[in-house]
Amino acid sequence: MQLAMAAIMALACGQEGGEPAPQRGRVTRTARPRIVLLGTSLTAGLGVPPDSAYPAILQRRIDSLGVGWEVVNAGVSGETAAGGLRRAAWVFREPFAALVIELGANDGLRGTEPDSVRATLQALVDLAQRRAPEAAIVVAGMEAPPNLGPRYTSRFRAIFGDLAHVNGLALIPFLLDGVGGVDSLNQADRIHPNAAGHRVLAETVWKAVEPIVTSP
């Protein structure tokens, strides 16, 4: 079960896309404050209808509160931390008031050096803060598969908490908490969350973004 769960955690972000072309992100123009979800197939909602993916669920929750924010789904299947950084200038071309960074699991799957992943994510945070100094930033933590050894998995896990601590960012300790390894919450491939799994993801992310979108 531990191995299956870790494989799901690492694979859930998709491997099928390689390095994506920027135009695949779903960024739209709007006058409303925007919360950008920059991530992988977890955010893109691979394998579920668009309105069942967690970004769409978050949008409905926000709309029900009447606070006027727009959720921007900038997820791309197969994305790595480096790919996210390369896309960032394009994704950030429109003003944004908040950012959720959901990147890294594909790097863990590939055994990318944790210090390199950390440096790349730090560069992404730096870019975001230059583009939108007042924007709130949330880091979503992920896990690496255990076959890479306990030292690697420990170093990889530490990336996200350290990044949040050093930069004073909000942290989601583990995005797939309660979903990874649970058959009833994943698709037949046992990798990507199904609609029920995305509802759990939405609740997990909502805990981090609610204070942002509901603050005056």
mmCIF file of C-alpha atoms in Angstrom:
data_model
loop_
_atom_site.group_PDB
_atom_site.id
_atom_site.type_symbol
_atom_site.label_atom_id
_atom_site.label_comp_id
_atom_site.label_asym_id
_atom_site.label_seq_id
_atom_site.Cartn_x
_atom_site.Cartn_y
_atom_site.Cartn_z
ATOM 1 C CA MET A 1 0.000 0.000 0.000
ATOM 2 C CA GLN A 2 2.833 2.404 0.822
ATOM 3 C CA LEU A 3 4.414 1.849 -2.564
ATOM 4 C CA ALA A 4 1.097 2.173 -4.389
ATOM 5 C CA MET A 5 0.248 5.328 -2.510
ATOM 6 C CA ALA A 6 3.629 6.889 -3.192
ATOM 7 C CA ALA A 7 3.389 5.980 -6.869
ATOM 8 C CA ILE A 8 0.021 7.681 -7.049
ATOM 9 C CA MET A 9 1.373 10.729 -5.290
ATOM 10 C CA ALA A 10 4.250 11.008 -7.715
ATOM 11 C CA LEU A 11 2.417 10.035 -10.875
ATOM 12 C CA ALA A 12 -0.745 11.998 -10.270
ATOM 13 C CA CYS A 13 0.694 15.007 -11.974
ATOM 14 C CA GLY A 14 0.947 13.150 -15.305
ATOM 15 C CA GLN A 15 3.879 12.128 -17.467
ATOM 16 C CA GLU A 16 2.196 12.197 -20.823
ATOM 17 C CA GLY A 17 2.738 15.812 -21.736
ATOM 18 C CA GLY A 18 6.515 16.303 -21.722
ATOM 19 C CA GLU A 19 7.414 19.977 -21.756
ATOM 20 C CA PRO A 20 4.200 21.784 -22.702
ATOM 21 C CA ALA A 21 3.686 24.663 -25.062
ATOM 22 C CA PRO A 22 2.603 27.800 -23.201
ATOM 23 C CA GLN A 23 -0.691 28.173 -25.022
ATOM 24 C CA ARG A 24 -2.054 25.056 -23.321
ATOM 25 C CA GLY A 25 -2.665 26.898 -20.041
ATOM 26 C CA ARG A 26 -6.201 28.163 -19.446
ATOM 27 C CA VAL A 27 -5.582 31.821 -18.658
ATOM 28 C CA THR A 28 -8.293 34.375 -19.419
ATOM 29 C CA ARG A 29 -8.581 38.147 -19.186
ATOM 30 C CA THR A 30 -10.715 39.573 -16.412
ATOM 31 C CA ALA A 31 -11.169 42.675 -14.275
ATOM 32 C CA ARG A 32 -11.842 40.593 -11.156
ATOM 33 C CA PRO A 33 -9.074 39.677 -8.696
ATOM 34 C CA ARG A 34 -7.527 36.455 -9.907
ATOM 35 C CA ILE A 35 -6.154 33.449 -8.086
ATOM 36 C CA VAL A 36 -3.868 31.522 -10.412
ATOM 37 C CA LEU A 37 -3.435 27.778 -9.905
ATOM 38 C CA LEU A 38 -0.120 26.959 -11.578
ATOM 39 C CA GLY A 39 0.329 23.222 -11.698
ATOM 40 C CA THR A 40 0.157 19.829 -13.298
ATOM 41 C CA SER A 41 -2.536 17.346 -14.318
ATOM 42 C CA LEU A 42 -3.921 17.497 -10.792
ATOM 43 C CA THR A 43 -4.860 21.099 -11.425
ATOM 44 C CA ALA A 44 -5.652 20.587 -15.115
ATOM 45 C CA GLY A 45 -8.163 17.919 -14.090
ATOM 46 C CA LEU A 46 -6.929 15.157 -16.358
ATOM 47 C CA GLY A 47 -9.589 12.491 -16.867
ATOM 48 C CA VAL A 48 -12.545 14.325 -15.324
ATOM 49 C CA PRO A 49 -14.975 16.854 -16.831
ATOM 50 C CA PRO A 50 -13.679 20.421 -16.454
ATOM 51 C CA ASP A 51 -16.457 21.332 -14.047
ATOM 52 C CA SER A 52 -15.511 18.395 -11.798
ATOM 53 C CA ALA A 53 -11.856 19.384 -11.365
ATOM 54 C CA TYR A 54 -10.926 21.071 -8.121
ATOM 55 C CA PRO A 55 -10.328 24.548 -9.679
ATOM 56 C CA ALA A 56 -13.924 24.614 -10.942
ATOM 57 C CA ILE A 57 -15.175 23.460 -7.541
ATOM 58 C CA LEU A 58 -13.221 26.277 -5.902
ATOM 59 C CA GLN A 59 -14.748 28.753 -8.339
ATOM 60 C CA ARG A 60 -18.258 27.658 -7.400
ATOM 61 C CA ARG A 61 -17.429 27.940 -3.717
ATOM 62 C CA ILE A 62 -16.078 31.453 -4.217
ATOM 63 C CA ASP A 63 -19.059 32.467 -6.332
ATOM 64 C CA SER A 64 -21.416 31.255 -3.618
ATOM 65 C CA LEU A 65 -19.787 33.722 -1.228
ATOM 66 C CA GLY A 66 -20.157 36.617 -3.645
ATOM 67 C CA VAL A 67 -16.582 37.803 -3.151
ATOM 68 C CA GLY A 68 -15.895 38.279 -6.865
ATOM 69 C CA TRP A 69 -12.636 36.380 -7.361
ATOM 70 C CA GLU A 70 -11.806 34.400 -10.496
ATOM 71 C CA VAL A 71 -9.990 31.078 -10.345
ATOM 72 C CA VAL A 72 -7.537 30.642 -13.232
ATOM 73 C CA ASN A 73 -6.704 27.032 -14.053
ATOM 74 C CA ALA A 74 -3.111 27.101 -15.297
ATOM 75 C CA GLY A 75 -2.505 23.374 -14.942
ATOM 76 C CA VAL A 76 -0.768 21.330 -17.653
ATOM 77 C CA SER A 77 -0.312 17.556 -17.602
ATOM 78 C CA GLY A 78 3.256 16.363 -17.305
ATOM 79 C CA GLU A 79 4.522 19.695 -16.013
ATOM 80 C CA THR A 80 7.794 19.934 -14.091
ATOM 81 C CA ALA A 81 9.036 22.725 -11.860
ATOM 82 C CA ALA A 82 11.277 23.954 -14.675
ATOM 83 C CA GLY A 83 8.404 23.837 -17.158
ATOM 84 C CA GLY A 84 6.247 25.834 -14.771
ATOM 85 C CA LEU A 85 8.958 28.450 -14.432
ATOM 86 C CA ARG A 86 9.265 28.712 -18.211
ATOM 87 C CA ARG A 87 5.502 29.214 -18.513
ATOM 88 C CA ALA A 88 5.306 31.676 -15.645
ATOM 89 C CA ALA A 89 6.062 34.866 -17.561
ATOM 90 C CA TRP A 90 3.179 34.053 -19.904
ATOM 91 C CA VAL A 91 0.841 32.944 -17.109
ATOM 92 C CA PHE A 92 1.627 36.123 -15.171
ATOM 93 C CA ARG A 93 0.979 38.399 -18.149
ATOM 94 C CA GLU A 94 -2.301 39.479 -16.543
ATOM 95 C CA PRO A 95 -2.516 40.866 -12.990
ATOM 96 C CA PHE A 96 -3.117 38.329 -10.238
ATOM 97 C CA ALA A 97 -3.820 38.718 -6.545
ATOM 98 C CA ALA A 98 -2.978 35.188 -5.417
ATOM 99 C CA LEU A 99 -1.025 32.180 -6.658
ATOM 100 C CA VAL A 100 -1.095 28.497 -5.756
ATOM 101 C CA ILE A 101 2.059 26.644 -6.843
ATOM 102 C CA GLU A 102 1.294 22.951 -7.450
ATOM 103 C CA LEU A 103 4.531 21.703 -8.975
ATOM 104 C CA GLY A 104 7.240 19.191 -8.180
ATOM 105 C CA ALA A 105 5.747 15.684 -8.208
ATOM 106 C CA ASN A 106 6.996 14.917 -11.716
ATOM 107 C CA ASP A 107 10.448 16.058 -10.625
ATOM 108 C CA GLY A 108 10.260 13.635 -7.719
ATOM 109 C CA LEU A 109 9.220 10.837 -10.039
ATOM 110 C CA ARG A 110 12.231 11.521 -12.249
ATOM 111 C CA GLY A 111 14.603 11.682 -9.298
ATOM 112 C CA THR A 112 15.568 15.288 -9.962
ATOM 113 C CA GLU A 113 18.050 16.613 -7.434
ATOM 114 C CA PRO A 114 15.982 18.215 -4.627
ATOM 115 C CA ASP A 115 18.256 21.229 -4.399
ATOM 116 C CA SER A 116 17.648 21.878 -8.087
ATOM 117 C CA VAL A 117 13.872 21.614 -7.644
ATOM 118 C CA ARG A 118 14.051 23.946 -4.659
ATOM 119 C CA ALA A 119 16.088 26.507 -6.614
ATOM 120 C CA THR A 120 13.647 26.382 -9.513
ATOM 121 C CA LEU A 121 10.623 26.871 -7.270
ATOM 122 C CA GLN A 122 12.411 29.701 -5.490
ATOM 123 C CA ALA A 123 13.002 31.379 -8.857
ATOM 124 C CA LEU A 124 9.292 30.989 -9.569
ATOM 125 C CA VAL A 125 8.374 32.590 -6.249
ATOM 126 C CA ASP A 126 10.827 35.429 -6.931
ATOM 127 C CA LEU A 127 9.291 36.039 -10.345
ATOM 128 C CA ALA A 128 5.773 36.022 -8.938
ATOM 129 C CA GLN A 129 6.731 38.496 -6.237
ATOM 130 C CA ARG A 130 8.335 40.806 -8.780
ATOM 131 C CA ARG A 131 5.268 40.700 -11.002
ATOM 132 C CA ALA A 132 2.760 41.047 -8.140
ATOM 133 C CA PRO A 133 4.470 42.166 -4.910
ATOM 134 C CA GLU A 134 1.231 42.150 -2.920
ATOM 135 C CA ALA A 135 -0.017 38.772 -4.146
ATOM 136 C CA ALA A 136 -0.563 35.972 -1.649
ATOM 137 C CA ILE A 137 1.287 32.768 -2.534
ATOM 138 C CA VAL A 138 0.452 29.223 -1.452
ATOM 139 C CA VAL A 139 2.813 26.260 -1.889
ATOM 140 C CA ALA A 140 1.276 22.803 -2.302
ATOM 141 C CA GLY A 141 3.489 20.033 -0.956
ATOM 142 C CA MET A 142 4.021 16.702 -2.708
ATOM 143 C CA GLU A 143 5.883 13.435 -2.133
ATOM 144 C CA ALA A 144 8.473 11.386 -4.018
ATOM 145 C CA PRO A 145 8.157 7.603 -4.597
ATOM 146 C CA PRO A 146 9.867 5.474 -1.929
ATOM 147 C CA ASN A 147 11.913 3.475 -4.434
ATOM 148 C CA LEU A 148 14.293 6.435 -4.581
ATOM 149 C CA GLY A 149 15.277 5.779 -0.996
ATOM 150 C CA PRO A 150 14.497 7.399 2.361
ATOM 151 C CA ARG A 151 17.173 10.057 2.082
ATOM 152 C CA TYR A 152 15.846 11.315 -1.245
ATOM 153 C CA THR A 153 12.198 11.210 -0.183
ATOM 154 C CA SER A 154 13.006 13.086 3.016
ATOM 155 C CA ARG A 155 14.960 15.776 1.170
ATOM 156 C CA PHE A 156 12.232 16.070 -1.441
ATOM 157 C CA ARG A 157 9.473 16.381 1.156
ATOM 158 C CA ALA A 158 11.390 19.167 2.878
ATOM 159 C CA ILE A 159 11.445 21.335 -0.266
ATOM 160 C CA PHE A 160 7.923 22.636 0.150
ATOM 161 C CA GLY A 161 7.916 23.393 3.857
ATOM 162 C CA ASP A 162 11.298 25.072 3.600
ATOM 163 C CA LEU A 163 10.185 27.137 0.614
ATOM 164 C CA ALA A 164 7.108 28.321 2.484
ATOM 165 C CA HIS A 165 9.072 29.061 5.667
ATOM 166 C CA VAL A 166 11.893 31.003 4.029
ATOM 167 C CA ASN A 167 9.517 33.141 1.967
ATOM 168 C CA GLY A 168 6.699 33.520 4.482
ATOM 169 C CA LEU A 169 4.192 31.693 2.267
ATOM 170 C CA ALA A 170 1.112 29.643 3.101
ATOM 171 C CA LEU A 171 1.629 25.881 2.887
ATOM 172 C CA ILE A 172 -0.554 22.935 1.981
ATOM 173 C CA PRO A 173 1.576 20.171 3.554
ATOM 174 C CA PHE A 174 0.407 17.445 1.166
ATOM 175 C CA LEU A 175 -2.010 18.152 -1.656
ATOM 176 C CA LEU A 176 -3.157 14.537 -1.989
ATOM 177 C CA ASP A 177 -3.837 14.035 1.691
ATOM 178 C CA GLY A 178 -6.749 11.618 1.995
ATOM 179 C CA VAL A 179 -6.758 10.881 -1.754
ATOM 180 C CA GLY A 180 -3.477 9.191 -2.656
ATOM 181 C CA GLY A 181 -3.825 5.420 -2.485
ATOM 182 C CA VAL A 182 -7.595 5.465 -1.950
ATOM 183 C CA ASP A 183 -9.153 3.434 -4.781
ATOM 184 C CA SER A 184 -12.609 4.986 -4.455
ATOM 185 C CA LEU A 185 -11.176 8.464 -4.949
ATOM 186 C CA ASN A 186 -9.055 7.709 -8.001
ATOM 187 C CA GLN A 187 -9.715 6.813 -11.613
ATOM 188 C CA ALA A 188 -9.251 3.318 -13.023
ATOM 189 C CA ASP A 189 -5.561 4.030 -13.594
ATOM 190 C CA ARG A 190 -5.230 4.403 -9.804
ATOM 191 C CA ILE A 191 -3.179 7.501 -10.510
ATOM 192 C CA HIS A 192 -5.455 10.454 -11.174
ATOM 193 C CA PRO A 193 -8.228 11.534 -8.787
ATOM 194 C CA ASN A 194 -11.779 11.005 -9.972
ATOM 195 C CA ALA A 195 -14.578 13.514 -9.424
ATOM 196 C CA ALA A 196 -14.946 12.466 -5.781
ATOM 197 C CA GLY A 197 -11.198 12.781 -5.311
ATOM 198 C CA HIS A 198 -11.239 16.267 -6.763
ATOM 199 C CA ARG A 199 -13.873 17.252 -4.230
ATOM 200 C CA VAL A 200 -11.415 16.255 -1.512
ATOM 201 C CA LEU A 201 -8.628 18.206 -3.222
ATOM 202 C CA ALA A 202 -10.907 21.230 -3.385
ATOM 203 C CA GLU A 203 -11.502 21.080 0.366
ATOM 204 C CA THR A 204 -7.773 20.777 1.005
ATOM 205 C CA VAL A 205 -6.935 23.765 -1.182
ATOM 206 C CA TRP A 206 -9.894 25.748 0.138
ATOM 207 C CA LYS A 207 -8.465 25.658 3.653
ATOM 208 C CA ALA A 208 -5.426 27.528 2.348
ATOM 209 C CA VAL A 209 -7.136 29.996 0.025
ATOM 210 C CA GLU A 210 -10.241 30.858 2.036
ATOM 211 C CA PRO A 211 -8.426 33.444 4.191
ATOM 212 C CA ILE A 212 -7.068 35.025 1.017
ATOM 213 C CA VAL A 213 -10.291 35.380 -0.956
ATOM 214 C CA THR A 214 -12.488 36.322 1.998
ATOM 215 C CA SER A 215 -10.220 38.958 3.543
ATOM 216 C CA PRO A 216 -11.262 42.600 2.993
#
